[in-house]
mmCIF file with all atom_site columns, C-alpha atoms in Angstrom:
data_model
loop_
_atom_site.group_PDB
_atom_site.id
_atom_site.type_symbol
_atom_site.label_atom_id
_atom_site.label_alt_id
_atom_site.label_comp_id
_atom_site.label_asym_id
_atom_site.label_entity_id
_atom_site.label_seq_id
_atom_site.pdbx_PDB_ins_code
_atom_site.Cartn_x
_atom_site.Cartn_y
_atom_site.Cartn_z
_atom_site.occupancy
_atom_site.B_iso_or_equiv
_atom_site.pdbx_formal_charge
_atom_site.auth_seq_id
_atom_site.auth_comp_id
_atom_site.auth_asym_id
_atom_site.auth_atom_id
_atom_site.pdbx_PDB_model_num
ATOM 1   C CA . MET H 1 1   ? 0.003   0.006   -0.016 1.00 0.00 ? 1   MET H CA 1
ATOM 2   C CA . SER H 1 2   ? 1.363   3.389   -0.929 1.00 0.00 ? 2   SER H CA 1
ATOM 3   C CA . GLY H 1 3   ? 0.450   7.041   -1.046 1.00 0.00 ? 3   GLY H CA 1
ATOM 4   C CA . ARG H 1 4   ? 1.944   10.496  -1.034 1.00 0.00 ? 4   ARG H CA 1
ATOM 5   C CA . VAL H 1 5   ? 2.485   13.393  1.378  1.00 0.00 ? 5   VAL H CA 1
ATOM 6   C CA . THR H 1 6   ? 0.426   16.407  0.291  1.00 0.00 ? 6   THR H CA 1
ATOM 7   C CA . ALA H 1 7   ? 1.338   18.794  3.154  1.00 0.00 ? 7   ALA H CA 1
ATOM 8   C CA . VAL H 1 8   ? 3.395   18.967  6.336  1.00 0.00 ? 8   VAL H CA 1
ATOM 9   C CA . SER H 1 9   ? 2.580   21.115  9.362  1.00 0.00 ? 9   SER H CA 1
ATOM 10  C CA . SER H 1 10  ? 3.969   21.914  12.791 1.00 0.00 ? 10  SER H CA 1
ATOM 11  C CA . ASN H 1 11  ? 3.572   24.399  15.596 1.00 0.00 ? 11  ASN H CA 1
ATOM 12  C CA . GLY H 1 12  ? 5.799   25.157  18.587 1.00 0.00 ? 12  GLY H CA 1
ATOM 13  C CA . GLU H 1 13  ? 2.841   26.577  20.538 1.00 0.00 ? 13  GLU H CA 1
ATOM 14  C CA . TYR H 1 14  ? -0.374  24.959  21.687 1.00 0.00 ? 14  TYR H CA 1
ATOM 15  C CA . SER H 1 15  ? -3.081  25.800  19.185 1.00 0.00 ? 15  SER H CA 1
ATOM 16  C CA . PHE H 1 16  ? -5.645  23.735  17.344 1.00 0.00 ? 16  PHE H CA 1
ATOM 17  C CA . THR H 1 17  ? -4.360  24.344  13.820 1.00 0.00 ? 17  THR H CA 1
ATOM 18  C CA . LYS H 1 18  ? -0.779  23.955  12.622 1.00 0.00 ? 18  LYS H CA 1
ATOM 19  C CA . PRO H 1 19  ? 0.758   26.118  9.898  1.00 0.00 ? 19  PRO H CA 1
ATOM 20  C CA . ASN H 1 20  ? 1.927   24.373  6.724  1.00 0.00 ? 20  ASN H CA 1
ATOM 21  C CA . ARG H 1 21  ? 5.687   24.160  6.227  1.00 0.00 ? 21  ARG H CA 1
ATOM 22  C CA . ASP H 1 22  ? 8.020   23.477  3.318  1.00 0.00 ? 22  ASP H CA 1
ATOM 23  C CA . SER H 1 23  ? 9.355   20.522  5.309  1.00 0.00 ? 23  SER H CA 1
ATOM 24  C CA . ILE H 1 24  ? 9.402   19.013  8.787  1.00 0.00 ? 24  ILE H CA 1
ATOM 25  C CA . ARG H 1 25  ? 12.172  17.048  10.469 1.00 0.00 ? 25  ARG H CA 1
ATOM 26  C CA . LEU H 1 26  ? 11.164  13.886  12.299 1.00 0.00 ? 26  LEU H CA 1
ATOM 27  C CA . LEU H 1 27  ? 13.353  12.960  15.277 1.00 0.00 ? 27  LEU H CA 1
ATOM 28  C CA . ALA H 1 28  ? 13.573  9.282   16.295 1.00 0.00 ? 28  ALA H CA 1
ATOM 29  C CA . GLY H 1 29  ? 11.735  8.623   19.541 1.00 0.00 ? 29  GLY H CA 1
ATOM 30  C CA . LEU H 1 30  ? 10.521  12.234  19.843 1.00 0.00 ? 30  LEU H CA 1
ATOM 31  C CA . GLY H 1 31  ? 8.320   13.442  16.989 1.00 0.00 ? 31  GLY H CA 1
ATOM 32  C CA . VAL H 1 32  ? 8.391   16.562  14.849 1.00 0.00 ? 32  VAL H CA 1
ATOM 33  C CA . GLU H 1 33  ? 11.297  18.867  15.640 1.00 0.00 ? 33  GLU H CA 1
ATOM 34  C CA . GLY H 1 34  ? 9.980   22.067  17.228 1.00 0.00 ? 34  GLY H CA 1
ATOM 35  C CA . ASP H 1 35  ? 6.382   20.824  17.493 1.00 0.00 ? 35  ASP H CA 1
ATOM 36  C CA . VAL H 1 36  ? 4.613   21.225  20.821 1.00 0.00 ? 36  VAL H CA 1
ATOM 37  C CA . HIS H 1 37  ? 3.644   17.518  20.846 1.00 0.00 ? 37  HIS H CA 1
ATOM 38  C CA . ALA H 1 38  ? 7.211   16.207  20.405 1.00 0.00 ? 38  ALA H CA 1
ATOM 39  C CA . GLY H 1 39  ? 8.653   14.222  23.295 1.00 0.00 ? 39  GLY H CA 1
ATOM 40  C CA . VAL H 1 40  ? 9.171   10.819  24.869 1.00 0.00 ? 40  VAL H CA 1
ATOM 41  C CA . THR H 1 41  ? 6.257   11.290  27.280 1.00 0.00 ? 41  THR H CA 1
ATOM 42  C CA . VAL H 1 42  ? 2.741   12.585  26.562 1.00 0.00 ? 42  VAL H CA 1
ATOM 43  C CA . LYS H 1 43  ? 2.325   16.229  25.594 1.00 0.00 ? 43  LYS H CA 1
ATOM 44  C CA . HIS H 1 44  ? -1.418  16.396  24.941 1.00 0.00 ? 44  HIS H CA 1
ATOM 45  C CA . ARG H 1 45  ? -2.767  18.534  27.799 1.00 0.00 ? 45  ARG H CA 1
ATOM 46  C CA . SER H 1 46  ? -5.555  16.199  28.944 1.00 0.00 ? 46  SER H CA 1
ATOM 47  C CA . ARG H 1 47  ? -3.184  13.222  29.000 1.00 0.00 ? 47  ARG H CA 1
ATOM 48  C CA . VAL H 1 48  ? -0.502  15.170  30.882 1.00 0.00 ? 48  VAL H CA 1
ATOM 49  C CA . ALA H 1 49  ? -3.152  16.017  33.495 1.00 0.00 ? 49  ALA H CA 1
ATOM 50  C CA . GLN H 1 50  ? -3.959  12.275  33.902 1.00 0.00 ? 50  GLN H CA 1
ATOM 51  C CA . ASP H 1 51  ? -0.364  11.012  34.028 1.00 0.00 ? 51  ASP H CA 1
ATOM 52  C CA . PRO H 1 52  ? 2.591   12.993  32.644 1.00 0.00 ? 52  PRO H CA 1
ATOM 53  C CA . THR H 1 53  ? 4.829   9.874   32.659 1.00 0.00 ? 53  THR H CA 1
ATOM 54  C CA . GLN H 1 54  ? 2.804   8.002   30.004 1.00 0.00 ? 54  GLN H CA 1
ATOM 55  C CA . PRO H 1 55  ? 4.747   7.201   26.830 1.00 0.00 ? 55  PRO H CA 1
ATOM 56  C CA . ASN H 1 56  ? 3.953   9.515   23.941 1.00 0.00 ? 56  ASN H CA 1
ATOM 57  C CA . LEU H 1 57  ? 2.138   7.363   21.366 1.00 0.00 ? 57  LEU H CA 1
ATOM 58  C CA . ARG H 1 58  ? 0.967   10.551  19.613 1.00 0.00 ? 58  ARG H CA 1
ATOM 59  C CA . GLN H 1 59  ? 4.286   11.979  18.378 1.00 0.00 ? 59  GLN H CA 1
ATOM 60  C CA . VAL H 1 60  ? 3.130   12.450  14.771 1.00 0.00 ? 60  VAL H CA 1
ATOM 61  C CA . HIS H 1 61  ? -0.474  12.894  13.607 1.00 0.00 ? 61  HIS H CA 1
ATOM 62  C CA . LEU H 1 62  ? -1.330  11.877  10.042 1.00 0.00 ? 62  LEU H CA 1
ATOM 63  C CA . MET H 1 63  ? -4.595  12.674  8.261  1.00 0.00 ? 63  MET H CA 1
ATOM 64  C CA . HIS H 1 64  ? -5.897  11.620  4.866  1.00 0.00 ? 64  HIS H CA 1
ATOM 65  C CA . GLU H 1 65  ? -6.707  14.506  2.539  1.00 0.00 ? 65  GLU H CA 1
ATOM 66  C CA . GLU H 1 66  ? -9.700  12.543  1.229  1.00 0.00 ? 66  GLU H CA 1
ATOM 67  C CA . LEU H 1 67  ? -11.490 13.426  4.480  1.00 0.00 ? 67  LEU H CA 1
ATOM 68  C CA . PHE H 1 68  ? -11.511 17.087  3.410  1.00 0.00 ? 68  PHE H CA 1
ATOM 69  C CA . ALA H 1 69  ? -13.485 16.185  0.282  1.00 0.00 ? 69  ALA H CA 1
ATOM 70  C CA . GLU H 1 70  ? -15.970 14.226  2.416  1.00 0.00 ? 70  GLU H CA 1
ATOM 71  C CA . VAL H 1 71  ? -16.691 17.148  4.749  1.00 0.00 ? 71  VAL H CA 1
ATOM 72  C CA . VAL H 1 72  ? -16.954 19.645  1.863  1.00 0.00 ? 72  VAL H CA 1
ATOM 73  C CA . GLU H 1 73  ? -19.988 17.665  0.711  1.00 0.00 ? 73  GLU H CA 1
ATOM 74  C CA . GLU H 1 74  ? -21.558 18.479  4.089  1.00 0.00 ? 74  GLU H CA 1
ATOM 75  C CA . GLY H 1 75  ? -20.764 22.197  3.812  1.00 0.00 ? 75  GLY H CA 1
ATOM 76  C CA . PHE H 1 76  ? -17.434 22.375  5.709  1.00 0.00 ? 76  PHE H CA 1
ATOM 77  C CA . GLU H 1 77  ? -14.178 23.811  4.435  1.00 0.00 ? 77  GLU H CA 1
ATOM 78  C CA . VAL H 1 78  ? -11.012 22.202  5.846  1.00 0.00 ? 78  VAL H CA 1
ATOM 79  C CA . GLY H 1 79  ? -7.449  22.330  4.611  1.00 0.00 ? 79  GLY H CA 1
ATOM 80  C CA . PRO H 1 80  ? -4.125  20.713  5.522  1.00 0.00 ? 80  PRO H CA 1
ATOM 81  C CA . GLY H 1 81  ? -2.966  21.399  9.085  1.00 0.00 ? 81  GLY H CA 1
ATOM 82  C CA . GLU H 1 82  ? -6.267  22.938  10.125 1.00 0.00 ? 82  GLU H CA 1
ATOM 83  C CA . LEU H 1 83  ? -7.282  19.910  12.216 1.00 0.00 ? 83  LEU H CA 1
ATOM 84  C CA . GLY H 1 84  ? -3.877  19.770  13.903 1.00 0.00 ? 84  GLY H CA 1
ATOM 85  C CA . GLU H 1 85  ? -2.207  17.086  11.819 1.00 0.00 ? 85  GLU H CA 1
ATOM 86  C CA . ASN H 1 86  ? 1.524   17.055  11.074 1.00 0.00 ? 86  ASN H CA 1
ATOM 87  C CA . ILE H 1 87  ? 1.369   15.071  7.831  1.00 0.00 ? 87  ILE H CA 1
ATOM 88  C CA . THR H 1 88  ? -1.492  15.206  5.310  1.00 0.00 ? 88  THR H CA 1
ATOM 89  C CA . THR H 1 89  ? -1.617  12.248  2.920  1.00 0.00 ? 89  THR H CA 1
ATOM 90  C CA . ARG H 1 90  ? -3.341  11.144  -0.261 1.00 0.00 ? 90  ARG H CA 1
ATOM 91  C CA . GLY H 1 91  ? -3.919  7.692   -1.698 1.00 0.00 ? 91  GLY H CA 1
ATOM 92  C CA . ILE H 1 92  ? -3.288  5.567   1.384  1.00 0.00 ? 92  ILE H CA 1
ATOM 93  C CA . ASP H 1 93  ? -6.033  4.113   3.592  1.00 0.00 ? 93  ASP H CA 1
ATOM 94  C CA . LEU H 1 94  ? -4.643  5.335   6.922  1.00 0.00 ? 94  LEU H CA 1
ATOM 95  C CA . LEU H 1 95  ? -7.720  4.254   8.917  1.00 0.00 ? 95  LEU H CA 1
ATOM 96  C CA . GLY H 1 96  ? -7.490  0.706   7.549  1.00 0.00 ? 96  GLY H CA 1
ATOM 97  C CA . LEU H 1 97  ? -3.892  0.120   8.655  1.00 0.00 ? 97  LEU H CA 1
ATOM 98  C CA . PRO H 1 98  ? -3.231  -2.208  11.592 1.00 0.00 ? 98  PRO H CA 1
ATOM 99  C CA . VAL H 1 99  ? -1.359  -1.245  14.737 1.00 0.00 ? 99  VAL H CA 1
ATOM 100 C CA . GLY H 1 100 ? 2.384   -1.598  14.212 1.00 0.00 ? 100 GLY H CA 1
ATOM 101 C CA . THR H 1 101 ? 2.355   -0.727  10.496 1.00 0.00 ? 101 THR H CA 1
ATOM 102 C CA . LEU H 1 102 ? 5.581   0.981   9.458  1.00 0.00 ? 102 LEU H CA 1
ATOM 103 C CA . LEU H 1 103 ? 5.215   3.983   7.192  1.00 0.00 ? 103 LEU H CA 1
ATOM 104 C CA . ARG H 1 104 ? 8.352   4.722   5.190  1.00 0.00 ? 104 ARG H CA 1
ATOM 105 C CA . ILE H 1 105 ? 8.243   8.345   4.083  1.00 0.00 ? 105 ILE H CA 1
ATOM 106 C CA . GLY H 1 106 ? 10.637  10.126  1.765  1.00 0.00 ? 106 GLY H CA 1
ATOM 107 C CA . ASP H 1 107 ? 14.292  9.182   1.840  1.00 0.00 ? 107 ASP H CA 1
ATOM 108 C CA . SER H 1 108 ? 14.698  7.955   5.420  1.00 0.00 ? 108 SER H CA 1
ATOM 109 C CA . ALA H 1 109 ? 11.815  8.626   7.822  1.00 0.00 ? 109 ALA H CA 1
ATOM 110 C CA . VAL H 1 110 ? 9.960   5.661   9.371  1.00 0.00 ? 110 VAL H CA 1
ATOM 111 C CA . LEU H 1 111 ? 6.838   6.004   11.508 1.00 0.00 ? 111 LEU H CA 1
ATOM 112 C CA . GLU H 1 112 ? 5.132   3.225   13.465 1.00 0.00 ? 112 GLU H CA 1
ATOM 113 C CA . VAL H 1 113 ? 1.348   3.478   13.588 1.00 0.00 ? 113 VAL H CA 1
ATOM 114 C CA . THR H 1 114 ? 0.050   3.395   17.194 1.00 0.00 ? 114 THR H CA 1
ATOM 115 C CA . GLY H 1 115 ? -3.680  4.111   16.831 1.00 0.00 ? 115 GLY H CA 1
ATOM 116 C CA . LEU H 1 116 ? -6.489  6.480   15.963 1.00 0.00 ? 116 LEU H CA 1
ATOM 117 C CA . ARG H 1 117 ? -6.774  10.102  16.921 1.00 0.00 ? 117 ARG H CA 1
ATOM 118 C CA . ASN H 1 118 ? -9.621  10.556  19.323 1.00 0.00 ? 118 ASN H CA 1
ATOM 119 C CA . PRO H 1 119 ? -11.358 13.701  18.059 1.00 0.00 ? 119 PRO H CA 1
ATOM 120 C CA . CYS H 1 120 ? -12.347 16.239  20.715 1.00 0.00 ? 120 CYS H CA 1
ATOM 121 C CA . LEU H 1 121 ? -14.709 19.208  21.096 1.00 0.00 ? 121 LEU H CA 1
ATOM 122 C CA . GLN H 1 122 ? -12.012 21.559  19.753 1.00 0.00 ? 122 GLN H CA 1
ATOM 123 C CA . ILE H 1 123 ? -13.096 20.381  16.321 1.00 0.00 ? 123 ILE H CA 1
ATOM 124 C CA . ASP H 1 124 ? -16.522 21.923  16.915 1.00 0.00 ? 124 ASP H CA 1
ATOM 125 C CA . ASN H 1 125 ? -14.862 25.084  18.238 1.00 0.00 ? 125 ASN H CA 1
ATOM 126 C CA . PHE H 1 126 ? -12.998 25.257  14.904 1.00 0.00 ? 126 PHE H CA 1
ATOM 127 C CA . GLN H 1 127 ? -16.219 24.792  12.878 1.00 0.00 ? 127 GLN H CA 1
ATOM 128 C CA . GLY H 1 128 ? -19.531 24.073  14.583 1.00 0.00 ? 128 GLY H CA 1
ATOM 129 C CA . GLY H 1 129 ? -20.930 20.660  13.659 1.00 0.00 ? 129 GLY H CA 1
ATOM 130 C CA . LEU H 1 130 ? -17.646 19.359  12.189 1.00 0.00 ? 130 LEU H CA 1
ATOM 131 C CA . LEU H 1 131 ? -17.090 16.864  15.027 1.00 0.00 ? 131 LEU H CA 1
ATOM 132 C CA . LYS H 1 132 ? -20.149 14.888  13.874 1.00 0.00 ? 132 LYS H CA 1
ATOM 133 C CA . GLN H 1 133 ? -18.516 14.567  10.429 1.00 0.00 ? 133 GLN H CA 1
ATOM 134 C CA . VAL H 1 134 ? -15.277 13.055  11.764 1.00 0.00 ? 134 VAL H CA 1
ATOM 135 C CA . VAL H 1 135 ? -16.867 10.809  14.415 1.00 0.00 ? 135 VAL H CA 1
ATOM 136 C CA . GLY H 1 136 ? -19.863 8.691   13.587 1.00 0.00 ? 136 GLY H CA 1
ATOM 137 C CA . ARG H 1 137 ? -21.268 5.204   13.825 1.00 0.00 ? 137 ARG H CA 1
ATOM 138 C CA . ASP H 1 138 ? -21.272 2.345   11.367 1.00 0.00 ? 138 ASP H CA 1
ATOM 139 C CA . GLU H 1 139 ? -24.286 0.163   10.527 1.00 0.00 ? 139 GLU H CA 1
ATOM 140 C CA . ALA H 1 140 ? -23.638 -2.008  13.626 1.00 0.00 ? 140 ALA H CA 1
ATOM 141 C CA . GLY H 1 141 ? -23.566 1.021   15.911 1.00 0.00 ? 141 GLY H CA 1
ATOM 142 C CA . ASN H 1 142 ? -19.797 0.990   16.449 1.00 0.00 ? 142 ASN H CA 1
ATOM 143 C CA . ILE H 1 143 ? -17.998 4.331   16.811 1.00 0.00 ? 143 ILE H CA 1
ATOM 144 C CA . VAL H 1 144 ? -16.029 5.283   13.695 1.00 0.00 ? 144 VAL H CA 1
ATOM 145 C CA . ARG H 1 145 ? -13.213 7.825   14.147 1.00 0.00 ? 145 ARG H CA 1
ATOM 146 C CA . LYS H 1 146 ? -12.065 9.459   10.908 1.00 0.00 ? 146 LYS H CA 1
ATOM 147 C CA . ALA H 1 147 ? -9.765  12.245  12.189 1.00 0.00 ? 147 ALA H CA 1
ATOM 148 C CA . GLY H 1 148 ? -6.522  10.502  11.309 1.00 0.00 ? 148 GLY H CA 1
ATOM 149 C CA . ILE H 1 149 ? -3.966  8.272   12.953 1.00 0.00 ? 149 ILE H CA 1
ATOM 150 C CA . MET H 1 150 ? -1.180  8.669   15.453 1.00 0.00 ? 150 MET H CA 1
ATOM 151 C CA . SER H 1 151 ? 2.354   7.359   15.252 1.00 0.00 ? 151 SER H CA 1
ATOM 152 C CA . ILE H 1 152 ? 5.789   7.342   16.793 1.00 0.00 ? 152 ILE H CA 1
ATOM 153 C CA . VAL H 1 153 ? 9.053   8.050   15.005 1.00 0.00 ? 153 VAL H CA 1
ATOM 154 C CA . ARG H 1 154 ? 11.236  4.957   14.575 1.00 0.00 ? 154 ARG H CA 1
ATOM 155 C CA . GLU H 1 155 ? 13.751  6.582   12.172 1.00 0.00 ? 155 GLU H CA 1
ATOM 156 C CA . GLY H 1 156 ? 14.169  10.297  11.687 1.00 0.00 ? 156 GLY H CA 1
ATOM 157 C CA . GLY H 1 157 ? 14.380  12.278  8.504  1.00 0.00 ? 157 GLY H CA 1
ATOM 158 C CA . VAL H 1 158 ? 13.033  15.247  6.594  1.00 0.00 ? 158 VAL H CA 1
ATOM 159 C CA . VAL H 1 159 ? 9.514   14.976  5.164  1.00 0.00 ? 159 VAL H CA 1
ATOM 160 C CA . ARG H 1 160 ? 8.218   17.242  2.378  1.00 0.00 ? 160 ARG H CA 1
ATOM 161 C CA . PRO H 1 161 ? 5.057   17.553  0.332  1.00 0.00 ? 161 PRO H CA 1
ATOM 162 C CA . GLY H 1 162 ? 5.291   15.174  -2.612 1.00 0.00 ? 162 GLY H CA 1
ATOM 163 C CA . ASP H 1 163 ? 7.290   12.513  -0.718 1.00 0.00 ? 163 ASP H CA 1
ATOM 164 C CA . PRO H 1 164 ? 6.153   8.918   -1.273 1.00 0.00 ? 164 PRO H CA 1
ATOM 165 C CA . ILE H 1 165 ? 4.726   6.845   1.559  1.00 0.00 ? 165 ILE H CA 1
ATOM 166 C CA . GLU H 1 166 ? 5.082   3.062   1.629  1.00 0.00 ? 166 GLU H CA 1
ATOM 167 C CA . ALA H 1 167 ? 3.195   1.026   4.225  1.00 0.00 ? 167 ALA H CA 1
ATOM 168 C CA . GLU H 1 168 ? 4.806   -2.127  5.604  1.00 0.00 ? 168 GLU H CA 1
ATOM 169 C CA . ILE H 1 169 ? 2.088   -4.215  7.259  1.00 0.00 ? 169 ILE H CA 1
ATOM 170 C CA . PRO H 1 170 ? 3.309   -6.222  10.265 1.00 0.00 ? 170 PRO H CA 1
ATOM 171 C CA . SER H 1 171 ? 3.229   -10.011 10.170 1.00 0.00 ? 171 SER H CA 1
ATOM 172 C CA . GLY H 1 172 ? 0.865   -11.830 12.460 1.00 0.00 ? 172 GLY H CA 1
ATOM 173 C CA . PRO H 1 173 ? -2.768  -11.171 13.208 1.00 0.00 ? 173 PRO H CA 1
ATOM 174 C CA . HIS H 1 174 ? -4.214  -7.845  12.075 1.00 0.00 ? 174 HIS H CA 1
ATOM 175 C CA . ARG H 1 175 ? -4.703  -5.602  15.136 1.00 0.00 ? 175 ARG H CA 1
ATOM 176 C CA . PRO H 1 176 ? -7.267  -2.944  14.190 1.00 0.00 ? 176 PRO H CA 1
ATOM 177 C CA . LEU H 1 177 ? -6.574  0.622   15.242 1.00 0.00 ? 177 LEU H CA 1
ATOM 178 C CA . ASP H 1 178 ? -8.138  1.933   18.417 1.00 0.00 ? 178 ASP H CA 1
ATOM 179 C CA . ARG H 1 179 ? -7.912  5.403   19.946 1.00 0.00 ? 179 ARG H CA 1
ATOM 180 C CA . VAL H 1 180 ? -4.682  6.412   21.623 1.00 0.00 ? 180 VAL H CA 1
#
């Protein structure tokens, strides 16, 4: 399975959206250089309040650009970085990847998929009603989270728009993504 990076974003300050950049540097075991969520332990405010010693399984947030087309049909306008993601992708089924998938990006960066982003009320603060578009239920009544996936950096490197993404699915039983 493969795809492409369409945008990269980072922010050194806590804010919901992240400005687009020409490139970002991924640091092994930490995340995006200069990004507020980089670190070995959790940086997300609610998780820090629960237990600041938890490992940071949310070092890099990836979101599929195809979601933006979905929400446009419902009257919302969303662009890369506006929902807080670091890497916006196209052509790869991020939500269908199993836990432990390795994403090889560009020349040297390798991410390990840890789980789904758990969308929060900040999405509605960004655009009222948008949260319902990125969290829903399937026909069986199960919660479906569409706001991207989270990962940790296994191997660092520079990532730029246009870089290829190759997914390496782990051997063994498929472990579906759950929120992290």
